[in-house]
Amino acid sequence: MKRFLMVIGALALILLALAGGLMDFSKDAVHQLPDHPNAQWQGAADGGHYIEVTRAEPPYFFVQVRYESGSLWSEGWLKYDDGEAGALTASQVLAFDGDGVIYLQQRKVLASDKSQAH
């Protein structure tokens, strides 16, 4: 019985070593769009999107959201005023919901015209 348990233990160690050797510990590829070098990736290995602030006329900013492939998903103006006359950057965008809504510290809706942005 003792010999049987030793063999089972040795097999378990061998299987664990093989599993560890087959695992991929490499870092994820850096997401970057060659045609849009200022676009910032938001997402994970299972998907996401790019955010880029393409025009700044404070307090109005034109934001483009792109699919992982680089094609345009949504775009529009939003009004952003942090009280310190700071510029909006892609890193300040917390999320995009897919229906033209950008989340900063509060919910903002992309508008096709700057005069409609709020």
CSV table of N, CA and C in Angstrom, one decimal:
chain,number,residue,atom,x,y,z
A,1,MET,N,0.8,-1.2,0.0
A,1,MET,CA,0.0,0.0,0.0
A,1,MET,C,0.9,1.3,0.0
A,2,LYS,N,2.0,1.2,0.8
A,2,LYS,CA,2.8,2.4,0.9
A,2,LYS,C,3.5,2.7,-0.5
A,3,ARG,N,3.9,1.6,-1.2
A,3,ARG,CA,4.5,1.7,-2.5
A,3,ARG,C,3.5,2.4,-3.5
A,4,PHE,N,2.2,1.9,-3.4
A,4,PHE,CA,1.2,2.4,-4.3
A,4,PHE,C,1.0,4.0,-4.1
A,5,LEU,N,0.9,4.4,-2.9
A,5,LEU,CA,0.8,5.8,-2.5
A,5,LEU,C,2.0,6.7,-3.0
A,6,MET,N,3.2,6.1,-2.9
A,6,MET,CA,4.4,6.8,-3.4
A,6,MET,C,4.3,6.9,-4.9
A,7,VAL,N,3.9,5.9,-5.6
A,7,VAL,CA,3.8,6.0,-7.1
A,7,VAL,C,2.7,7.1,-7.5
A,8,ILE,N,1.6,7.1,-6.8
A,8,ILE,CA,0.5,8.1,-7.0
A,8,ILE,C,1.1,9.5,-6.8
A,9,GLY,N,1.8,9.7,-5.7
A,9,GLY,CA,2.4,11.0,-5.4
A,9,GLY,C,3.4,11.4,-6.4
A,10,ALA,N,4.2,10.5,-6.9
A,10,ALA,CA,5.2,10.8,-7.9
A,10,ALA,C,4.5,11.2,-9.2
A,11,LEU,N,3.5,10.5,-9.6
A,11,LEU,CA,2.7,10.8,-10.8
A,11,LEU,C,2.1,12.2,-10.7
A,12,ALA,N,1.5,12.5,-9.5
A,12,ALA,CA,0.9,13.8,-9.3
A,12,ALA,C,1.9,14.9,-9.5
A,13,LEU,N,3.1,14.7,-8.9
A,13,LEU,CA,4.2,15.7,-9.0
A,13,LEU,C,4.6,15.9,-10.5
A,14,ILE,N,4.7,14.8,-11.2
A,14,ILE,CA,5.1,14.9,-12.6
A,14,ILE,C,4.0,15.6,-13.4
A,15,LEU,N,2.8,15.3,-13.2
A,15,LEU,CA,1.7,16.0,-13.9
A,15,LEU,C,1.7,17.5,-13.5
A,16,LEU,N,1.9,17.9,-12.3
A,16,LEU,CA,2.0,19.3,-11.9
A,16,LEU,C,3.2,20.0,-12.6
A,17,ALA,N,4.3,19.3,-12.7
A,17,ALA,CA,5.5,19.9,-13.4
A,17,ALA,C,5.2,20.1,-14.9
A,18,LEU,N,4.5,19.1,-15.5
A,18,LEU,CA,4.1,19.3,-16.9
A,18,LEU,C,3.1,20.4,-17.1
A,19,ALA,N,2.2,20.5,-16.3
A,19,ALA,CA,1.2,21.6,-16.4
A,19,ALA,C,1.8,22.9,-16.2
A,20,GLY,N,2.7,23.1,-15.3
A,20,GLY,CA,3.5,24.3,-15.1
A,20,GLY,C,4.3,24.7,-16.3
A,21,GLY,N,4.9,23.7,-16.9
A,21,GLY,CA,5.7,23.9,-18.1
A,21,GLY,C,5.0,24.3,-19.3
A,22,LEU,N,3.7,23.9,-19.4
A,22,LEU,CA,2.9,24.2,-20.5
A,22,LEU,C,2.1,25.5,-20.4
A,23,MET,N,2.1,26.1,-19.2
A,23,MET,CA,1.4,27.4,-19.0
A,23,MET,C,2.2,28.5,-19.7
A,24,ASP,N,1.5,29.5,-20.2
A,24,ASP,CA,2.1,30.7,-20.9
A,24,ASP,C,2.1,31.8,-19.9
A,25,PHE,N,3.3,32.2,-19.5
A,25,PHE,CA,3.5,33.3,-18.6
A,25,PHE,C,4.0,34.6,-19.3
A,26,SER,N,3.9,34.6,-20.6
A,26,SER,CA,4.4,35.8,-21.3
A,26,SER,C,3.4,37.0,-21.1
A,27,LYS,N,3.9,38.2,-21.3
A,27,LYS,CA,3.1,39.4,-21.1
A,27,LYS,C,2.2,39.5,-22.4
A,28,ASP,N,1.0,40.2,-22.2
A,28,ASP,CA,0.1,40.4,-23.3
A,28,ASP,C,0.8,41.4,-24.2
A,29,ALA,N,0.4,41.3,-25.5
A,29,ALA,CA,0.9,42.2,-26.5
A,29,ALA,C,0.4,43.7,-26.2
A,30,VAL,N,1.2,44.6,-26.5
A,30,VAL,CA,0.9,46.0,-26.3
A,30,VAL,C,-0.1,46.4,-27.4
A,31,HIS,N,-1.3,47.0,-27.0
A,31,HIS,CA,-2.3,47.4,-27.9
A,31,HIS,C,-1.9,48.8,-28.4
A,32,GLN,N,-1.7,48.9,-29.7
A,32,GLN,CA,-1.4,50.2,-30.3
A,32,GLN,C,-1.9,50.2,-31.7
A,33,LEU,N,-2.5,51.4,-32.1
A,33,LEU,CA,-2.9,51.6,-33.5
A,33,LEU,C,-1.9,52.4,-34.3
A,34,PRO,N,-1.3,51.9,-35.3
A,34,PRO,CA,-0.3,52.6,-36.0
A,34,PRO,C,-0.8,53.9,-36.6
A,35,ASP,N,-2.1,53.9,-37.1
A,35,ASP,CA,-2.7,55.1,-37.7
A,35,ASP,C,-3.2,56.1,-36.7
A,36,HIS,N,-3.3,55.7,-35.4
A,36,HIS,CA,-3.8,56.6,-34.3
A,36,HIS,C,-2.9,56.4,-33.1
A,37,PRO,N,-1.6,56.9,-33.1
A,37,PRO,CA,-0.7,56.6,-32.1
A,37,PRO,C,-1.1,57.2,-30.7
A,38,ASN,N,-2.0,58.2,-30.7
A,38,ASN,CA,-2.5,58.8,-29.4
A,38,ASN,C,-3.7,58.0,-28.8
A,39,ALA,N,-4.2,57.1,-29.6
A,39,ALA,CA,-5.4,56.3,-29.1
A,39,ALA,C,-4.9,55.4,-27.9
A,40,GLN,N,-5.7,55.4,-26.9
A,40,GLN,CA,-5.4,54.6,-25.7
A,40,GLN,C,-6.3,53.4,-25.6
A,41,TRP,N,-5.7,52.2,-25.4
A,41,TRP,CA,-6.5,51.0,-25.2
A,41,TRP,C,-7.2,50.9,-23.9
A,42,GLN,N,-8.5,50.5,-23.9
A,42,GLN,CA,-9.2,50.2,-22.7
A,42,GLN,C,-9.8,48.8,-22.8
A,43,GLY,N,-9.4,47.9,-22.0
A,43,GLY,CA,-10.0,46.6,-22.1
A,43,GLY,C,-9.0,45.6,-21.6
A,44,ALA,N,-9.3,44.3,-21.9
A,44,ALA,CA,-8.4,43.2,-21.5
A,44,ALA,C,-8.2,42.3,-22.6
A,45,ALA,N,-7.7,41.1,-22.3
A,45,ALA,CA,-7.4,40.1,-23.3
A,45,ALA,C,-8.7,39.6,-24.1
A,46,ASP,N,-9.8,39.7,-23.5
A,46,ASP,CA,-11.1,39.3,-24.1
A,46,ASP,C,-11.7,40.4,-25.0
A,47,GLY,N,-11.2,41.6,-25.0
A,47,GLY,CA,-11.7,42.6,-25.9
A,47,GLY,C,-11.7,44.0,-25.2
A,48,GLY,N,-12.0,45.0,-26.0
A,48,GLY,CA,-12.0,46.3,-25.5
A,48,GLY,C,-12.1,47.3,-26.7
A,49,HIS,N,-11.7,48.5,-26.5
A,49,HIS,CA,-11.8,49.6,-27.5
A,49,HIS,C,-10.7,50.6,-27.2
A,50,TYR,N,-10.5,51.5,-28.2
A,50,TYR,CA,-9.5,52.6,-28.1
A,50,TYR,C,-10.3,53.9,-27.9
A,51,ILE,N,-9.7,54.7,-27.1
A,51,ILE,CA,-10.2,56.1,-26.9
A,51,ILE,C,-9.2,57.1,-27.3
A,52,GLU,N,-9.6,58.1,-28.1
A,52,GLU,CA,-8.7,59.1,-28.5
A,52,GLU,C,-9.4,60.5,-28.5
A,53,VAL,N,-8.8,61.5,-27.8
A,53,VAL,CA,-9.2,62.8,-27.9
A,53,VAL,C,-8.5,63.5,-29.0
A,54,THR,N,-9.3,63.8,-30.1
A,54,THR,CA,-8.7,64.3,-31.4
A,54,THR,C,-8.7,65.8,-31.5
A,55,ARG,N,-9.6,66.5,-30.8
A,55,ARG,CA,-9.6,67.9,-30.9
A,55,ARG,C,-9.9,68.5,-29.5
A,56,ALA,N,-9.3,69.5,-29.2
A,56,ALA,CA,-9.5,70.2,-27.9
A,56,ALA,C,-9.7,71.7,-28.1
A,57,GLU,N,-10.9,72.1,-27.7
A,57,GLU,CA,-11.3,73.5,-27.7
A,57,GLU,C,-12.0,73.7,-26.3
A,58,PRO,N,-11.1,73.7,-25.3
A,58,PRO,CA,-11.7,73.7,-23.9
A,58,PRO,C,-12.8,74.8,-23.7
A,59,PRO,N,-13.9,74.4,-23.1
A,59,PRO,CA,-14.2,73.1,-22.4
A,59,PRO,C,-14.8,72.0,-23.3
A,60,TYR,N,-14.7,72.2,-24.6
A,60,TYR,CA,-15.2,71.1,-25.5
A,60,TYR,C,-14.1,70.3,-26.1
A,61,PHE,N,-14.4,69.0,-26.1
A,61,PHE,CA,-13.4,68.0,-26.6
A,61,PHE,C,-14.1,67.0,-27.6
A,62,PHE,N,-13.4,66.7,-28.7
A,62,PHE,CA,-13.9,65.7,-29.6
A,62,PHE,C,-13.2,64.4,-29.4
A,63,VAL,N,-14.1,63.4,-29.1
A,63,VAL,CA,-13.6,62.1,-28.7
A,63,VAL,C,-14.0,61.1,-29.8
A,64,GLN,N,-13.0,60.2,-30.1
A,64,GLN,CA,-13.3,59.1,-31.0
A,64,GLN,C,-13.1,57.8,-30.3
A,65,VAL,N,-14.0,56.8,-30.5
A,65,VAL,CA,-13.9,55.5,-29.9
A,65,VAL,C,-13.7,54.5,-31.1
A,66,ARG,N,-12.7,53.7,-31.0
A,66,ARG,CA,-12.4,52.8,-32.1
A,66,ARG,C,-12.5,51.3,-31.7
A,67,TYR,N,-12.9,50.5,-32.6
A,67,TYR,CA,-12.8,49.0,-32.3
A,67,TYR,C,-11.4,48.6,-32.2
A,68,GLU,N,-11.2,47.4,-31.8
A,68,GLU,CA,-9.8,46.8,-31.7
A,68,GLU,C,-9.1,46.8,-33.1
A,69,SER,N,-9.9,46.7,-34.1
A,69,SER,CA,-9.4,46.7,-35.5
A,69,SER,C,-8.9,48.1,-35.9
A,70,GLY,N,-9.4,49.1,-35.2
A,70,GLY,CA,-9.0,50.5,-35.6
A,70,GLY,C,-10.1,51.2,-36.3
A,71,SER,N,-11.2,50.5,-36.7
A,71,SER,CA,-12.3,51.2,-37.4
A,71,SER,C,-13.1,52.0,-36.4
A,72,LEU,N,-13.7,53.1,-36.9
A,72,LEU,CA,-14.4,54.0,-36.0
A,72,LEU,C,-15.7,53.3,-35.5
A,73,TRP,N,-15.9,53.4,-34.2
A,73,TRP,CA,-17.1,52.9,-33.5
A,73,TRP,C,-18.1,54.1,-33.2
A,74,SER,N,-17.6,55.1,-32.6
A,74,SER,CA,-18.4,56.3,-32.2
A,74,SER,C,-17.5,57.5,-32.1
A,75,GLU,N,-18.1,58.7,-32.3
A,75,GLU,CA,-17.3,59.9,-32.1
A,75,GLU,C,-18.3,61.0,-31.7
A,76,GLY,N,-17.8,62.0,-31.1
A,76,GLY,CA,-18.6,63.2,-30.8
A,76,GLY,C,-17.9,64.1,-29.9
A,77,TRP,N,-18.6,65.3,-29.7
A,77,TRP,CA,-18.1,66.3,-28.8
A,77,TRP,C,-18.7,66.1,-27.4
A,78,LEU,N,-17.9,66.5,-26.4
A,78,LEU,CA,-18.4,66.5,-25.0
A,78,LEU,C,-17.8,67.7,-24.3
A,79,LYS,N,-18.6,68.2,-23.4
A,79,LYS,CA,-18.1,69.4,-22.6
A,79,LYS,C,-17.5,68.8,-21.3
A,80,TYR,N,-16.3,69.2,-21.1
A,80,TYR,CA,-15.6,68.8,-19.9
A,80,TYR,C,-14.9,70.0,-19.2
A,81,ASP,N,-15.3,70.2,-18.0
A,81,ASP,CA,-14.7,71.3,-17.2
A,81,ASP,C,-14.4,70.8,-15.8
A,82,ASP,N,-13.2,70.6,-15.5
A,82,ASP,CA,-12.8,70.1,-14.2
A,82,ASP,C,-12.6,71.2,-13.1
A,83,GLY,N,-12.9,72.4,-13.5
A,83,GLY,CA,-12.8,73.5,-12.6
A,83,GLY,C,-11.4,74.1,-12.6
A,84,GLU,N,-10.4,73.5,-13.2
A,84,GLU,CA,-9.0,73.9,-13.2
A,84,GLU,C,-8.6,74.2,-14.6
A,85,ALA,N,-9.5,74.2,-15.6
A,85,ALA,CA,-9.2,74.5,-17.0
A,85,ALA,C,-8.2,73.4,-17.5
A,86,GLY,N,-8.3,72.2,-17.0
A,86,GLY,CA,-7.4,71.1,-17.5
A,86,GLY,C,-8.0,70.5,-18.7
A,87,ALA,N,-7.1,69.9,-19.5
A,87,ALA,CA,-7.5,69.3,-20.8
A,87,ALA,C,-8.0,67.8,-20.5
A,88,LEU,N,-9.0,67.4,-21.2
A,88,LEU,CA,-9.4,66.0,-21.1
A,88,LEU,C,-8.4,65.1,-21.8
A,89,THR,N,-8.1,64.0,-21.2
A,89,THR,CA,-7.2,63.0,-21.8
A,89,THR,C,-7.9,61.7,-21.9
A,90,ALA,N,-7.4,60.8,-22.8
A,90,ALA,CA,-8.1,59.5,-22.9
A,90,ALA,C,-8.0,58.7,-21.6
A,91,SER,N,-6.9,58.9,-20.8
A,91,SER,CA,-6.8,58.2,-19.6
A,91,SER,C,-7.8,58.6,-18.5
A,92,GLN,N,-8.5,59.7,-18.7
A,92,GLN,CA,-9.5,60.1,-17.8
A,92,GLN,C,-10.9,59.5,-18.1
A,93,VAL,N,-11.0,58.8,-19.2
A,93,VAL,CA,-12.2,58.1,-19.6
A,93,VAL,C,-12.3,56.8,-18.8
A,94,LEU,N,-13.3,56.6,-18.0
A,94,LEU,CA,-13.4,55.4,-17.2
A,94,LEU,C,-14.0,54.3,-18.1
A,95,ALA,N,-15.0,54.6,-18.9
A,95,ALA,CA,-15.7,53.6,-19.7
A,95,ALA,C,-16.4,54.2,-20.9
A,96,PHE,N,-16.8,53.3,-21.8
A,96,PHE,CA,-17.6,53.7,-22.9
A,96,PHE,C,-18.7,52.6,-23.0
A,97,ASP,N,-19.9,52.9,-23.1
A,97,ASP,CA,-21.0,51.9,-23.0
A,97,ASP,C,-21.5,51.4,-24.4
A,98,GLY,N,-21.0,51.9,-25.4
A,98,GLY,CA,-21.3,51.4,-26.8
A,98,GLY,C,-22.5,52.2,-27.4
A,99,ASP,N,-23.2,52.9,-26.6
A,99,ASP,CA,-24.3,53.7,-27.1
A,99,ASP,C,-24.0,55.2,-27.1
A,100,GLY,N,-22.8,55.6,-27.3
A,100,GLY,CA,-22.4,57.0,-27.3
A,100,GLY,C,-22.3,57.6,-25.9
A,101,VAL,N,-22.2,56.8,-24.9
A,101,VAL,CA,-22.1,57.4,-23.5
A,101,VAL,C,-20.7,57.1,-23.0
A,102,ILE,N,-20.0,58.2,-22.6
A,102,ILE,CA,-18.7,58.2,-22.1
A,102,ILE,C,-18.8,58.4,-20.6
A,103,TYR,N,-18.1,57.6,-19.8
A,103,TYR,CA,-18.1,57.8,-18.3
A,103,TYR,C,-16.8,58.4,-17.9
A,104,LEU,N,-16.8,59.6,-17.3
A,104,LEU,CA,-15.7,60.2,-16.7
A,104,LEU,C,-15.9,60.0,-15.2
A,105,GLN,N,-15.9,61.1,-14.4
A,105,GLN,CA,-16.4,61.0,-13.1
A,105,GLN,C,-17.9,61.0,-13.0
A,106,GLN,N,-18.5,61.5,-14.1
A,106,GLN,CA,-19.9,61.5,-14.3
A,106,GLN,C,-20.2,61.1,-15.7
A,107,ARG,N,-21.5,60.8,-16.0
A,107,ARG,CA,-21.9,60.3,-17.3
A,107,ARG,C,-21.9,61.5,-18.3
A,108,LYS,N,-21.3,61.3,-19.4
A,108,LYS,CA,-21.3,62.3,-20.5
A,108,LYS,C,-21.8,61.6,-21.8
A,109,VAL,N,-22.6,62.3,-22.6
A,109,VAL,CA,-23.1,61.7,-23.8
A,109,VAL,C,-22.4,62.4,-25.0
A,110,LEU,N,-21.9,61.7,-25.9
A,110,LEU,CA,-21.2,62.3,-27.1
A,110,LEU,C,-22.3,63.0,-28.0
A,111,ALA,N,-22.0,64.2,-28.4
A,111,ALA,CA,-22.9,64.9,-29.3
A,111,ALA,C,-22.3,65.1,-30.6
A,112,SER,N,-23.0,65.0,-31.7
A,112,SER,CA,-22.5,65.2,-33.0
A,112,SER,C,-22.1,66.6,-33.3
A,113,ASP,N,-22.7,67.6,-32.6
A,113,ASP,CA,-22.4,69.0,-32.8
A,113,ASP,C,-21.9,69.6,-31.5
A,114,LYS,N,-20.9,70.4,-31.5
A,114,LYS,CA,-20.3,71.0,-30.3
A,114,LYS,C,-21.3,71.8,-29.5
A,115,SER,N,-22.3,72.5,-30.2
A,115,SER,CA,-23.2,73.3,-29.5
A,115,SER,C,-24.2,72.5,-28.7
A,116,GLN,N,-24.3,71.2,-29.0
A,116,GLN,CA,-25.2,70.3,-28.2
A,116,GLN,C,-24.5,69.6,-27.1
A,117,ALA,N,-23.2,69.7,-27.0
A,117,ALA,CA,-22.5,69.0,-26.0
A,117,ALA,C,-22.7,69.6,-24.6
A,118,HIS,N,-22.8,68.7,-23.6
A,118,HIS,CA,-23.0,69.2,-22.3
A,118,HIS,C,-22.4,68.2,-21.3
